[in-house]
Coordinates of C-alpha atoms and ligand atoms in Angstrom, one line a residue:
M1 CA 0.1 0.0 0.0
A2 CA 1.2 3.6 -0.7
E3 CA 2.1 5.7 2.3
Y4 CA 0.1 8.9 2.2
F5 CA 1.7 10.6 5.4
P6 CA 5.3 9.7 5.1
E7 CA 6.4 12.8 6.9
V8 CA 4.8 11.4 10.0
K9 CA 5.9 8.2 12.0
G10 CA 3.7 7.5 15.0
I11 CA 2.3 10.1 17.4
K12 CA 3.9 9.3 20.8
Y13 CA 3.4 10.6 24.2
E14 CA 6.5 12.5 25.4
G15 CA 5.3 14.5 28.3
P16 CA 4.5 18.1 29.1
D17 CA 8.1 19.2 28.8
S18 CA 8.3 17.9 24.9
K19 CA 8.9 20.7 22.3
N20 CA 8.0 18.2 19.7
P21 CA 4.8 19.3 17.7
L22 CA 4.2 15.8 16.6
A23 CA 4.1 14.3 19.9
F24 CA 1.3 14.3 22.8
K25 CA 2.3 16.2 25.9
Y26 CA -1.0 15.1 28.0
Y27 CA -2.6 12.2 26.1
N28 CA -0.9 9.1 27.4
P29 CA -3.3 6.2 26.3
Q30 CA -2.5 3.8 29.0
D31 CA -2.4 6.3 31.9
V32 CA -4.8 5.2 34.4
I33 CA -7.3 7.6 35.7
L34 CA -10.2 6.8 38.1
G35 CA -9.8 3.1 37.3
K36 CA -9.7 3.4 33.5
T37 CA -7.0 4.2 31.0
M38 CA -7.3 7.4 29.2
A39 CA -8.0 5.8 25.9
Q40 CA -11.0 4.0 27.6
H41 CA -12.2 7.2 28.9
L42 CA -11.8 9.3 25.8
R43 CA -12.6 6.9 23.1
F44 CA -11.4 9.4 20.4
S45 CA -12.8 9.0 17.0
V46 CA -11.7 10.5 13.5
C47 CA -14.6 11.6 11.4
Y48 CA -14.0 10.7 7.6
W49 CA -16.0 13.5 6.1
H50 CA -14.1 16.2 7.6
T51 CA -10.5 14.6 8.0
L52 CA -10.4 12.8 4.8
K53 CA -13.0 14.5 2.5
N54 CA -12.7 18.1 3.4
L55 CA -10.7 20.0 0.7
G56 CA -11.3 23.6 1.8
T57 CA -14.3 24.6 0.1
D58 CA -16.6 27.3 1.6
Q59 CA -19.4 29.6 0.6
F60 CA -17.2 31.8 -1.5
G61 CA -14.7 29.5 -3.1
G62 CA -13.8 26.0 -4.1
N63 CA -11.0 23.7 -3.0
T64 CA -7.8 24.8 -1.7
I65 CA -6.5 21.4 -0.5
I66 CA -4.7 18.9 -2.8
R67 CA -4.6 15.2 -1.5
K68 CA -2.6 12.5 -3.1
Y69 CA -5.3 10.0 -2.4
N70 CA -7.7 12.1 -4.8
D71 CA -5.3 11.9 -7.7
S72 CA -7.4 9.6 -10.2
S73 CA -10.2 10.0 -12.6
D74 CA -11.9 6.8 -11.3
P75 CA -14.1 7.8 -8.3
M76 CA -13.7 4.3 -7.1
D77 CA -9.8 4.3 -7.2
I78 CA -10.2 7.6 -5.2
A79 CA -12.5 5.7 -2.7
D80 CA -10.0 2.9 -2.3
M81 CA -6.9 5.3 -1.8
T82 CA -8.9 7.6 0.7
L83 CA -9.7 4.4 2.8
E84 CA -6.0 3.6 2.9
A85 CA -4.8 6.9 3.6
A86 CA -7.5 6.9 6.5
F87 CA -6.3 3.9 8.3
E88 CA -2.8 5.0 7.9
L89 CA -3.9 8.2 9.6
F90 CA -5.8 6.6 12.4
T91 CA -2.9 4.3 13.2
K92 CA -0.4 6.9 13.1
L93 CA -2.5 9.2 15.4
G94 CA -3.0 6.3 17.7
I95 CA -6.9 6.8 17.6
D96 CA -9.0 3.8 18.2
F97 CA -12.2 4.7 16.4
W98 CA -13.7 6.2 13.3
C99 CA -17.0 7.5 12.2
F100 CA -18.4 7.9 8.4
H101 CA -21.5 8.7 6.2
D102 CA -22.2 6.0 3.5
R103 CA -21.4 8.7 0.8
D104 CA -18.1 9.6 2.3
I105 CA -16.6 6.2 1.8
A106 CA -18.0 5.2 -1.5
P107 CA -19.4 7.7 -4.2
E108 CA -23.0 7.3 -5.3
A109 CA -23.6 5.7 -8.6
D110 CA -26.3 6.2 -11.2
D111 CA -28.9 4.0 -9.4
L112 CA -29.3 2.8 -5.7
A113 CA -28.5 -1.0 -6.7
E114 CA -25.1 0.1 -8.0
T115 CA -24.4 2.6 -5.3
N116 CA -24.9 -0.2 -3.0
K117 CA -22.5 -2.6 -4.8
R118 CA -19.9 0.2 -4.5
L119 CA -20.6 0.5 -0.8
D120 CA -20.1 -3.5 -0.4
K121 CA -16.9 -3.3 -2.1
I122 CA -15.4 -0.6 0.2
V123 CA -17.0 -2.2 3.2
Q124 CA -15.2 -5.3 2.8
K125 CA -12.0 -3.5 2.5
A126 CA -12.8 -1.4 5.5
K127 CA -13.5 -4.6 7.5
K128 CA -10.2 -6.0 6.5
L129 CA -8.4 -2.9 7.6
Q130 CA -10.2 -2.8 10.8
A131 CA -9.2 -6.3 11.4
D132 CA -5.4 -5.6 10.5
T133 CA -5.4 -2.5 12.7
G134 CA -7.8 -3.2 15.6
I135 CA -9.4 0.1 14.8
K136 CA -13.2 0.2 15.5
L137 CA -16.2 1.9 14.0
L138 CA -17.7 4.3 16.6
W139 CA -20.8 5.0 14.5
G140 CA -22.1 4.9 11.0
T141 CA -24.6 7.4 9.3
T142 CA -26.2 8.2 6.1
N143 CA -25.8 11.3 4.1
A144 CA -29.3 12.0 3.0
F145 CA -28.8 15.7 2.7
S146 CA -26.3 16.5 0.0
H147 CA -28.0 15.0 -3.1
R148 CA -30.6 17.3 -4.9
R149 CA -33.4 14.8 -4.3
F150 CA -33.1 15.8 -0.7
M151 CA -33.4 19.4 -1.1
A152 CA -36.5 19.4 0.9
G153 CA -35.5 16.9 3.5
A154 CA -35.4 13.2 3.8
G155 CA -37.9 11.9 6.3
T156 CA -39.7 15.3 6.3
N157 CA -39.8 15.6 2.6
P158 CA -43.4 16.5 1.1
S159 CA -42.6 13.6 -1.5
P160 CA -43.4 9.9 -0.1
E161 CA -40.9 8.9 -2.8
V162 CA -38.0 10.8 -1.4
F163 CA -39.1 9.4 2.0
A164 CA -38.7 6.0 0.4
Y165 CA -35.4 6.6 -0.9
A166 CA -34.2 7.9 2.4
A167 CA -35.4 4.7 4.2
S168 CA -33.6 2.7 1.5
Q169 CA -30.3 4.6 2.3
I170 CA -30.9 4.3 5.8
K171 CA -31.5 0.7 5.6
K172 CA -28.3 -0.1 3.8
A173 CA -26.3 2.3 6.0
I174 CA -27.6 0.5 9.1
E175 CA -26.5 -3.0 7.5
I176 CA -23.0 -1.7 6.6
T177 CA -22.5 -0.2 10.2
N178 CA -23.7 -3.6 11.5
E179 CA -21.3 -5.4 9.1
L180 CA -18.4 -3.2 10.4
G181 CA -19.3 -4.0 14.0
G182 CA -20.4 -0.3 14.5
Q183 CA -21.0 0.6 18.3
G184 CA -23.6 3.1 17.3
Y185 CA -25.6 4.9 14.4
V186 CA -26.2 8.6 14.1
F187 CA -29.3 10.4 12.7
W188 CA -28.2 14.2 12.3
G189 CA -31.2 16.1 10.9
G190 CA -29.6 17.0 7.6
R191 CA -32.2 19.1 5.9
E192 CA -35.0 17.8 8.2
G193 CA -36.5 21.2 9.0
Y194 CA -37.9 24.2 6.9
D195 CA -36.9 27.4 5.1
T196 CA -40.4 29.0 5.0
L197 CA -43.6 28.0 6.8
L198 CA -45.6 29.1 3.7
N199 CA -44.9 25.9 2.1
T200 CA -44.5 23.7 5.3
D201 CA -47.0 21.2 7.2
M202 CA -45.1 21.2 10.4
K203 CA -47.1 18.5 12.2
R204 CA -47.1 16.2 9.2
E205 CA -43.4 16.5 8.8
L206 CA -42.7 15.8 12.4
D207 CA -45.1 12.7 12.3
H208 CA -43.1 11.6 9.3
L209 CA -39.8 12.0 10.8
A210 CA -40.9 9.8 13.8
L211 CA -42.3 7.2 11.3
L212 CA -38.8 6.9 9.7
L213 CA -37.1 6.5 12.9
Q214 CA -39.5 4.0 14.1
M215 CA -38.9 2.1 10.8
A216 CA -35.2 2.2 11.6
V217 CA -35.8 0.9 15.1
D218 CA -37.8 -2.0 13.8
Y219 CA -35.3 -2.8 11.1
K220 CA -32.4 -2.5 13.7
K221 CA -34.1 -5.2 15.7
K222 CA -35.1 -7.4 12.7
I223 CA -31.2 -7.6 11.5
G224 CA -30.0 -7.8 15.2
F225 CA -27.9 -4.6 15.0
K226 CA -26.7 -4.0 18.7
G227 CA -25.4 -0.6 18.1
Q228 CA -26.9 2.4 19.9
F229 CA -28.9 4.9 17.9
Y230 CA -28.3 8.6 18.5
I231 CA -30.0 11.8 17.5
E232 CA -27.6 14.7 17.0
P233 CA -29.3 18.1 17.6
K234 CA -28.5 21.2 15.6
P235 CA -30.8 24.3 15.4
K236 CA -30.2 25.7 12.1
E237 CA -28.1 25.2 9.0
P238 CA -28.7 24.1 6.4
T239 CA -32.3 24.8 7.0
K240 CA -33.4 28.0 8.8
H241 CA -35.0 26.0 11.4
Q242 CA -34.1 22.2 12.1
Y243 CA -36.3 20.2 13.8
D244 CA -33.8 18.7 16.1
F245 CA -33.2 22.0 17.5
D246 CA -31.3 21.0 20.8
A247 CA -31.2 18.4 23.3
G248 CA -34.3 19.7 25.1
N249 CA -36.3 19.6 21.8
C250 CA -35.0 16.1 20.9
F251 CA -36.0 14.8 24.3
A252 CA -39.6 16.1 23.9
F253 CA -39.7 14.7 20.3
L254 CA -38.4 11.2 21.5
Q255 CA -41.0 11.3 24.4
K256 CA -44.1 12.3 22.2
Y257 CA -43.3 9.6 19.7
N258 CA -42.5 7.0 22.1
L259 CA -38.7 6.6 20.8
L260 CA -36.8 7.2 24.1
D261 CA -36.0 3.5 24.8
D262 CA -34.1 3.4 21.4
F263 CA -32.4 6.7 21.2
K264 CA -29.7 8.7 23.0
L265 CA -28.2 11.9 21.8
N266 CA -25.0 12.7 20.0
I267 CA -24.0 16.2 21.5
E268 CA -21.9 18.5 19.2
S269 CA -20.3 21.7 20.6
N270 CA -20.6 23.8 17.8
H271 CA -24.2 22.9 17.5
A272 CA -25.0 23.8 21.1
T273 CA -23.5 27.2 20.4
L274 CA -25.6 27.8 17.4
A275 CA -28.5 27.0 19.7
G276 CA -27.7 29.7 22.1
H277 CA -26.5 27.1 24.7
D278 CA -23.0 26.0 25.5
F279 CA -21.6 22.7 25.0
C280 CA -21.8 21.9 28.9
H281 CA -25.2 22.8 29.2
E282 CA -26.2 20.4 26.5
L283 CA -24.2 17.7 28.2
A284 CA -25.6 18.5 31.6
F285 CA -29.2 18.4 30.1
C286 CA -28.6 14.9 28.6
V287 CA -27.0 13.7 31.9
A288 CA -30.1 15.0 34.0
N289 CA -32.2 13.1 31.7
N290 CA -30.2 10.1 31.0
I291 CA -30.0 10.5 27.3
L292 CA -26.1 11.2 26.9
G293 CA -24.7 8.9 24.2
S294 CA -21.8 10.5 22.4
V295 CA -20.0 13.6 21.5
D296 CA -19.1 15.4 18.4
A297 CA -16.1 17.2 19.8
N298 CA -15.3 20.4 18.1
R299 CA -15.9 24.3 18.5
G300 CA -17.2 27.2 16.6
D301 CA -15.9 30.6 16.5
L302 CA -17.4 33.3 18.6
L303 CA -17.6 35.8 15.9
L304 CA -18.9 33.8 13.1
G305 CA -22.5 32.6 13.2
W306 CA -22.1 29.3 11.6
D307 CA -21.0 25.8 12.0
T308 CA -17.2 26.3 11.6
D309 CA -16.4 22.9 12.9
Q310 CA -13.0 23.7 14.4
F311 CA -10.7 21.4 16.4
P312 CA -11.5 22.0 20.2
N313 CA -8.7 23.9 21.9
D314 CA -10.4 25.4 25.0
I315 CA -9.1 23.9 28.2
Y316 CA -12.1 25.3 30.4
E317 CA -14.6 23.8 28.2
T318 CA -12.8 20.3 27.9
T319 CA -12.3 20.4 31.7
L320 CA -16.1 21.1 32.6
A321 CA -17.1 18.8 29.8
M322 CA -15.3 15.8 30.9
Y323 CA -16.3 16.7 34.5
I324 CA -19.9 16.4 33.5
I325 CA -19.4 13.3 31.3
L326 CA -17.5 11.5 34.1
K327 CA -20.2 12.4 36.6
G328 CA -22.7 11.1 34.0
G329 CA -21.0 7.7 34.3
G330 CA -18.6 8.1 31.2
F331 CA -18.9 7.0 27.8
T332 CA -20.2 3.2 27.3
T333 CA -20.9 3.1 23.4
G334 CA -20.2 6.5 22.5
G335 CA -17.0 8.5 22.5
L336 CA -15.3 11.9 21.4
N337 CA -15.6 12.1 17.6
F338 CA -13.6 15.0 16.0
D339 CA -16.5 16.4 13.8
A340 CA -13.9 19.0 12.9
H341 CA -11.8 20.1 9.8
V342 CA -8.8 22.0 9.4
R343 CA -8.9 25.6 8.2
R344 CA -9.0 26.4 4.4
Q345 CA -5.4 27.7 4.5
S346 CA -4.1 24.7 6.4
I347 CA -3.5 22.9 3.3
D348 CA -0.8 20.4 4.2
P349 CA -1.5 16.8 5.3
I350 CA 0.6 17.5 8.5
D351 CA -2.0 20.0 9.4
L352 CA -4.4 17.0 9.9
F353 CA -2.1 15.8 12.5
Y354 CA -1.7 19.1 14.2
G355 CA -5.4 19.5 14.7
H356 CA -6.0 16.1 16.1
I357 CA -2.9 16.2 18.4
G358 CA -4.0 19.5 20.0
A359 CA -7.6 18.2 20.2
M360 CA -6.5 14.9 22.0
D361 CA -4.2 16.8 24.3
I362 CA -6.8 19.4 25.3
F363 CA -9.3 16.6 26.1
A364 CA -6.5 14.6 28.0
R365 CA -5.9 17.8 30.2
G366 CA -9.6 18.1 30.6
L367 CA -9.9 14.6 31.8
K368 CA -7.1 14.9 34.3
N369 CA -8.4 18.0 35.7
A370 CA -12.2 16.6 36.0
A371 CA -10.7 13.6 37.7
K372 CA -9.0 15.7 40.3
M373 CA -12.3 17.9 40.6
I374 CA -14.1 14.7 41.3
E375 CA -11.6 13.3 43.8
D376 CA -11.6 16.4 45.6
K377 CA -15.4 16.7 45.8
T378 CA -14.9 20.6 45.7
F379 CA -18.0 21.1 43.5
D380 CA -19.8 18.2 44.8
N381 CA -19.6 19.4 48.3
A382 CA -20.7 22.9 47.2
V383 CA -23.8 21.7 45.5
K384 CA -24.7 19.3 48.0
E385 CA -24.5 22.1 50.8
R386 CA -26.6 24.3 48.6
Y387 CA -29.6 21.8 48.2
Q388 CA -29.2 20.1 51.8
N389 CA -32.3 21.8 53.1
W390 CA -34.1 19.3 50.8
D391 CA -32.9 16.4 52.7
Q392 CA -34.7 17.3 55.9
G393 CA -37.7 19.0 57.4
L394 CA -39.8 21.1 54.9
G395 CA -37.6 20.2 52.0
S396 CA -37.8 16.6 52.3
K397 CA -41.8 16.9 52.9
I398 CA -42.2 18.5 49.4
E399 CA -40.1 16.0 47.7
K400 CA -42.0 13.0 49.4
K401 CA -45.2 14.7 48.2
Q402 CA -46.3 15.1 51.9
A403 CA -47.1 18.9 51.6
G404 CA -49.3 20.8 49.4
F405 CA -50.4 24.4 48.8
E406 CA -52.1 24.8 52.1
E407 CA -49.5 23.1 54.3
L408 CA -46.7 25.4 52.4
E409 CA -48.8 28.5 53.1
A410 CA -49.2 27.4 56.7
Y411 CA -45.4 27.0 57.0
I412 CA -44.6 30.5 55.5
L413 CA -47.3 32.2 57.6
E414 CA -45.8 30.7 60.7
H415 CA -42.0 31.0 59.8
G416 CA -41.9 34.3 57.9
E417 CA -39.4 35.4 55.3
P418 CA -37.2 32.6 54.0
K419 CA -33.3 32.5 55.0
L420 CA -31.2 33.2 51.9
Q421 CA -27.6 32.0 51.1
S422 CA -24.9 33.1 48.8
G423 CA -24.6 31.4 45.3
R424 CA -20.8 31.9 45.7
Q425 CA -20.3 32.1 42.0
E426 CA -17.1 34.0 42.2
L427 CA -15.6 31.6 44.8
L428 CA -16.5 28.5 42.7
E429 CA -15.0 30.1 39.7
N430 CA -11.9 30.8 41.3
R431 CA -11.8 27.1 42.6
L432 CA -12.3 25.9 39.0
N433 CA -9.3 28.1 38.0
D434 CA -7.1 26.2 40.5
Y435 CA -7.7 23.0 38.5
I436 CA -6.9 24.4 35.1
Ligands
XLS501 C1 -23.4 18.5 10.6 C2 -23.3 17.5 11.5 C3 -22.8 16.1 10.7 C4 -23.1 14.9 11.7 C5 -23.2 13.6 10.8 O1 -23.6 19.7 11.0 O2 -22.3 17.7 12.4 O3 -21.5 16.1 10.4 O4 -22.2 14.9 12.7 O5 -24.1 13.5 9.8
NI502 NI1 -21.6 16.3 14.0
NI503 NI1 -21.3 20.5 12.8

C-alpha cells in the first residue's frame, strides 16, 4: 500500500516538557485515571467526512486542499486510496475509532443498486483494515442531505418517494454499520427542517420523521444490530429551522413519539452554541435526563455565526465537559468524535495531525482536571450544601409529596421570610481556575 503521510511516523506521548509538535504532551493512552485508561475514557474517533474528504471549500470559493489520495479520474480508485490513507492516519495518530457517512466512503453511482454494490466493495476493504489494525467503528450514518433529491429533507420531505429513498439509504447504512461492528448509528437532521412556513406542514413533517425513525428501530431489531441509535441536535443550517433544534427539543420529540427507549443523543459542541447554549449545558441536560450517548467534539468561532467545526482547544470547556461526562458515568458505546476540519489555509497533510494532536491533548488535560475535581469533591460538596435543606424537614416533605399548597402556606405564615444563602459563584469560579 502507498504511504500517504510519510512525514509522520507514529505520534507518541512525550510528556508536558516536550517541544515536539508531533508528540502528545498530555494524552498518554495507557495512563490510568479513576480506574480506567485515558484511551478507555476518551474513546477518540476520527471523522471521515472532514478529515479525509474536506478540501477547503467554503461559500465563497472552491477547493484549496490537494490530497494525493484524490489523484485519479476513477471515483472508486479515489475511494480505495482514501480508505487506505484513512487507516494510515488513524494508526499514526493512535486513535481507536472512526465514523463515516455512507457517501463519504463510496461515491454514489447512477442508481441505488449500483451505489450499494460500490458500498459493499469498500465495506469489505474497511472490514479487513479494521481487522488488521484493531481500529473500530464508533458509529456510521447516512448522508441524506447532499444530493438534490433531498433538497426538501429526507424523512420530512413532502414527497413520499423521497421518503422511500431515504429509508432505503438508511436501511443500507445500518446494514453496513452492523457489518463493520459499529457501536452506534447517528441520525443528524440533515435538511429535516424548513426554510419557510408558507410551504410547510410542520405537524405532518414531524409525524413523518418519527415514522422514519420507528422504521429504523424496527429494522435494527430485525437484523440484530446491537449498536446504539443517536440523534444529533442542531438548531439551524442548512435549513432556517432544524427540527432537532437542541437536546431539550429532541428529548420532547423522543418522548412524544415513544422513541426514548431506542435513542440517546450525540451532542456537538458547535451545534450547542448555534442553539444559544453552551456545550456543557447540552451535556448536563442529557445527563440529567439519561440521554447522553456520544459527543461530536469541536468548537465554533465566537464571531462567526455558523458551524465552523474547528478542532477543540479550550481547556475550560474540555475540563467542565469531562467533569459532566464522568459524573454522568462516562462513555459506554459513545466517544469523542472530532467532527472538525482544518481551516481552508491549512493545506498540508501534516495540518491534519496538528489538529488532532491538539484536540486529543486538550481533552486529556480536561480529563485529568476533571478527575481531580471529582476526587476533591470541591464542587460536589458545594452543590450538596446548596441543596441540603431538601434532605430534611420542609424540603424533604415537599419532595416526598407530603405537603401541598395549604401546608406550605401555613409554614410560611408561621416562619415568615425565607433565609437566603449566597450562590458563591465567584468563589467557585476561582476554585475551578485552581484546576486548570
Ligand atoms: C453537521 C453534522 C454532521 C453529523 C453527521 O453539521 O455535525 O457532520 O455529525 O451527519
Ligand atoms: Ni456532527
Ligand atoms: Ni457541525
